[in-house]
Structure formats: structure tokens, C-alpha cells
PDB file of C-alpha atoms in Angstrom:
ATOM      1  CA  UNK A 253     110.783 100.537 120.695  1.00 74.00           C
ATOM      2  CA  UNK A 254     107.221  99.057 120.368  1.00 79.00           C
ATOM      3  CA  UNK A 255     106.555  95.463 120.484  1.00 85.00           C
ATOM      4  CA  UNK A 256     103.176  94.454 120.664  1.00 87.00           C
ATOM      5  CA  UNK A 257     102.535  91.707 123.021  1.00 88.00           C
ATOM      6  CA  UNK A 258      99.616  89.540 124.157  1.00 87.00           C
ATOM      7  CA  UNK A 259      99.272  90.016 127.669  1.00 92.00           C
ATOM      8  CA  UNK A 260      97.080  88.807 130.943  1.00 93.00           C
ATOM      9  CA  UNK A 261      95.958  90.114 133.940  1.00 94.00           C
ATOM     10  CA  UNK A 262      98.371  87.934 136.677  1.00 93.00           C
ATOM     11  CA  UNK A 263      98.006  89.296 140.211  1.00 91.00           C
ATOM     12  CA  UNK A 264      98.168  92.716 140.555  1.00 91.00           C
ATOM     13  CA  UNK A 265     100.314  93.202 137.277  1.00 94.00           C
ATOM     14  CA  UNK A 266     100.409  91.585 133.609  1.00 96.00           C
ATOM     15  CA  UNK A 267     102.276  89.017 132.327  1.00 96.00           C
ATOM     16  CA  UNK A 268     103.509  87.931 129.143  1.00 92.00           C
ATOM     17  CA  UNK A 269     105.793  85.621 127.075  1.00 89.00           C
ATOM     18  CA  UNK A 270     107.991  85.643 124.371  1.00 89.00           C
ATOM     19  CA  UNK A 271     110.911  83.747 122.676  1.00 87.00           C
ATOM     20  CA  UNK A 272     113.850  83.353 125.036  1.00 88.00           C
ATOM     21  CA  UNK A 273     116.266  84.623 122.051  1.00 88.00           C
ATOM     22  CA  UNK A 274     114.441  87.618 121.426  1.00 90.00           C
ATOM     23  CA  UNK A 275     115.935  91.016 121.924  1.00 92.00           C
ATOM     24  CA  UNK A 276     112.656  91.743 123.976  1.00 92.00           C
ATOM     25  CA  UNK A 277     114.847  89.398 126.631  1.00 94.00           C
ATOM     26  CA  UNK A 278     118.611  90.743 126.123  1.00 95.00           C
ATOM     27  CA  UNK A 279     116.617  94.613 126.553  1.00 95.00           C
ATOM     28  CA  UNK A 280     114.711  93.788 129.940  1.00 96.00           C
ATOM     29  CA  UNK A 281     118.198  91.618 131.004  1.00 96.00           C
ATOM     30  CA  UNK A 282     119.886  94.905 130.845  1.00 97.00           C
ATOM     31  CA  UNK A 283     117.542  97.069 131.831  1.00 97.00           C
ATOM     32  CA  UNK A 284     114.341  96.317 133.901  1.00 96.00           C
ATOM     33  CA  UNK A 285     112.326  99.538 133.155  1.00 96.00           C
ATOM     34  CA  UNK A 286     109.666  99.658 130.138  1.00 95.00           C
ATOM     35  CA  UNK A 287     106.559 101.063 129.177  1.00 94.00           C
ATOM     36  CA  UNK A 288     103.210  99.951 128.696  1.00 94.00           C
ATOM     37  CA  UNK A 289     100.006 101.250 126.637  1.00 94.00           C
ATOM     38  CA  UNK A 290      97.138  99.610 125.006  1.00 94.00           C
ATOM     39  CA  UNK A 291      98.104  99.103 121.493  1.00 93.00           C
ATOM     40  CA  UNK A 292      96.325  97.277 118.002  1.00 92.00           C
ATOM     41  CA  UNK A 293      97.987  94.360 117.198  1.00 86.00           C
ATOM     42  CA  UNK A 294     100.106  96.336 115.197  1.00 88.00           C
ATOM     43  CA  UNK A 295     101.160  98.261 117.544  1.00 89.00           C
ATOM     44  CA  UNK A 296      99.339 101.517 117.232  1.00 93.00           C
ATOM     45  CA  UNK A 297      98.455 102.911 120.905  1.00 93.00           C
ATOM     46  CA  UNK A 298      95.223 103.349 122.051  1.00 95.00           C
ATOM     47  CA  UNK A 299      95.869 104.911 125.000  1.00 95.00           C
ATOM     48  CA  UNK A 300      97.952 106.294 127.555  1.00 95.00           C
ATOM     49  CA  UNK A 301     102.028 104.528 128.383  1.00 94.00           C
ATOM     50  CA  UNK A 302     102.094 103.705 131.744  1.00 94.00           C
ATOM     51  CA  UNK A 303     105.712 103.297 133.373  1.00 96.00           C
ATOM     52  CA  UNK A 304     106.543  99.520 135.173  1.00 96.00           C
ATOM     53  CA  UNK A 305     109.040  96.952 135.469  1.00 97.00           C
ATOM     54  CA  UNK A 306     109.639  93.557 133.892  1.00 97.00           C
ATOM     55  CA  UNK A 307     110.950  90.567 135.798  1.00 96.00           C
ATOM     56  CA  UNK A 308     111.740  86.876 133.830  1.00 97.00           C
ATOM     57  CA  UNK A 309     110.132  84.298 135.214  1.00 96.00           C
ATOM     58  CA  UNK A 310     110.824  80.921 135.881  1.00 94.00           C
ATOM     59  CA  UNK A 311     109.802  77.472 134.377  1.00 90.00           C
ATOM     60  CA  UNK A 312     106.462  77.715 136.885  1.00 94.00           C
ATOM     61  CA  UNK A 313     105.689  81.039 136.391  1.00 94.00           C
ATOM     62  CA  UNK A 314     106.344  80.832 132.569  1.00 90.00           C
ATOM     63  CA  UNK A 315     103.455  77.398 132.458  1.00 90.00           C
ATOM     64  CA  UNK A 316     101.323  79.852 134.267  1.00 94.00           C
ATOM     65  CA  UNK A 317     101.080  82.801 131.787  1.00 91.00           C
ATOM     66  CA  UNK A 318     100.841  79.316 129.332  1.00 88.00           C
ATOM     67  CA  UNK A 319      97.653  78.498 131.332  1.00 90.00           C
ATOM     68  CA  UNK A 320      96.440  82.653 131.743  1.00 93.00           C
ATOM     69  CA  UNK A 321      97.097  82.975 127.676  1.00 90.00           C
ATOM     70  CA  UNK A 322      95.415  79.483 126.803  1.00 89.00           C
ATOM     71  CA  UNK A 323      91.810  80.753 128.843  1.00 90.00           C
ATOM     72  CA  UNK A 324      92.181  84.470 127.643  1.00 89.00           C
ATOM     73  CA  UNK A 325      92.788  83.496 123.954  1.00 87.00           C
ATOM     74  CA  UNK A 326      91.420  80.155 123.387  1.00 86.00           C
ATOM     75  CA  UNK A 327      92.545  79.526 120.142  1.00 84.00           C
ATOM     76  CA  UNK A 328      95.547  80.872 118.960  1.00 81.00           C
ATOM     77  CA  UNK A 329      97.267  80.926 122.493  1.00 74.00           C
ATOM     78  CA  UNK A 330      96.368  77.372 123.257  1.00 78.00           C
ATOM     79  CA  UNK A 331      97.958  76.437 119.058  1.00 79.00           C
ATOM     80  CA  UNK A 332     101.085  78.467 120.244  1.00 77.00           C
ATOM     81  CA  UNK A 333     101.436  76.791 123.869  1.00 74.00           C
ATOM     82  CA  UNK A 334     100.928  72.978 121.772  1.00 74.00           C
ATOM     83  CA  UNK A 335     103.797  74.193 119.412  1.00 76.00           C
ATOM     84  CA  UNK A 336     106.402  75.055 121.731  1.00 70.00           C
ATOM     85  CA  UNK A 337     105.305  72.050 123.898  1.00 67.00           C
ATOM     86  CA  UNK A 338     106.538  69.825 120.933  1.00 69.00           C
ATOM     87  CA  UNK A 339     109.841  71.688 120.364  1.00 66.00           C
ATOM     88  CA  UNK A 340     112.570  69.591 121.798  1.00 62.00           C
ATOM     89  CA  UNK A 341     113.629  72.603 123.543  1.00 65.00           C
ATOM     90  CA  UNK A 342     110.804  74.784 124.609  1.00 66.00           C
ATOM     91  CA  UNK A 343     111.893  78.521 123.680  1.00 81.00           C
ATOM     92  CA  UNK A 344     109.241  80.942 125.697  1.00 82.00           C
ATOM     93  CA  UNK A 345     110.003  83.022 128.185  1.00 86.00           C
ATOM     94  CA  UNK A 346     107.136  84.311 130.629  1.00 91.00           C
ATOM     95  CA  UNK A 347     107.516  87.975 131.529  1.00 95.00           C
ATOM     96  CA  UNK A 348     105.827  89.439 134.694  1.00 96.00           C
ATOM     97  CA  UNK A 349     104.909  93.318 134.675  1.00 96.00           C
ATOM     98  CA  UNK A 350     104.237  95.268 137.504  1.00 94.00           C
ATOM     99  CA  UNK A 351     104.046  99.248 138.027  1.00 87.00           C
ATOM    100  CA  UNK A 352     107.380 100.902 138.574  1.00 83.00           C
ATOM    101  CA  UNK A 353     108.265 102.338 142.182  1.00 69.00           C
TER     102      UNK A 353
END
């Protein structure tokens, strides 16, 4: 399934976020393997899919990608960050992705 997502460099992998209610989250519960390519927004590839892993992260590694997304796309990702800061119930989910082994 392809599901364009904004993503950041974060260590030696990428990281990204998403809603916690997504089926993005009940997929990488169940399974940890995906695959990654550069894509359009729209999801078109523009290059090669690379095998990794995905791993949900915690509260502090979830206000990191925040932070990573905020400096890498200063407008939109710092409007989407204030958003789900004002939410009584914040509903993103960061997602670290590393190579598969």
C-alpha cells in the first residue's frame, strides 16, 4: 500500500509521524517490515523501494520528529505540530525507520 509521508533524516534512519488511529499504526503493530522509496506527494515513486523496519516511538521521541519536521518544513510542519498541541488529546504518533537486517 503507498502512503506518502513527510519524513526526516533522524540518526542513521528516518523518522516520521502520523495519527495514532491510523491504519499506518495497526499495519506496522502487526507487522514491523515496510518499504521505502522517494515518492511526489502523491505518492508517485521517484526512485528505487528500499526494504527497513518501523519502530513506534515514545512521547520523547515523537516531540523530536515534532522538532526535526518543524526545521525541515517550516511552515506547514510547524501549523500541524501547533494543531495537535491544542487538541486535548494529542493524536501523533512518531515513527522511526531504519534499514532492515
Amino acid at each position: 500500500m503507498v502512503t506518502p509521508v513527510w519524513v526526516v533524516r533522524d540518526g542513521a534512519g528516518l523518522a516520521s509521524w502520523t495519527n495514532r488511529r491510523t491504519a499506518k499504526v495497526k499495519r506496522i503493530r502487526r507487522d514491523v517490515r515496510v518499504t521505502v522509496a522517494p515518492c511526489t506527494f502523491r505518492g508517485q515513486l521517484l526512485g528505487e523501494p528500499v526494504p527497513g523496519r518501523a519502530e513506534l516511538m515514545d512521547a520523547e521521541g515523537t516531540a523530536r520528529v515534532e522538532r526535526l519536521l518543524s526545521r525541515k518544513y517550516p511552515i506547514w510542519g510547524r501549523l500541524l505540530v501547533l494543531v495537535n498541541h491544542r487538541r486535548k488529546d494529542p493524536s501523533v504518533l512518531g515513527i522511526r525507520i531504519g534499514l532492515a537486517t
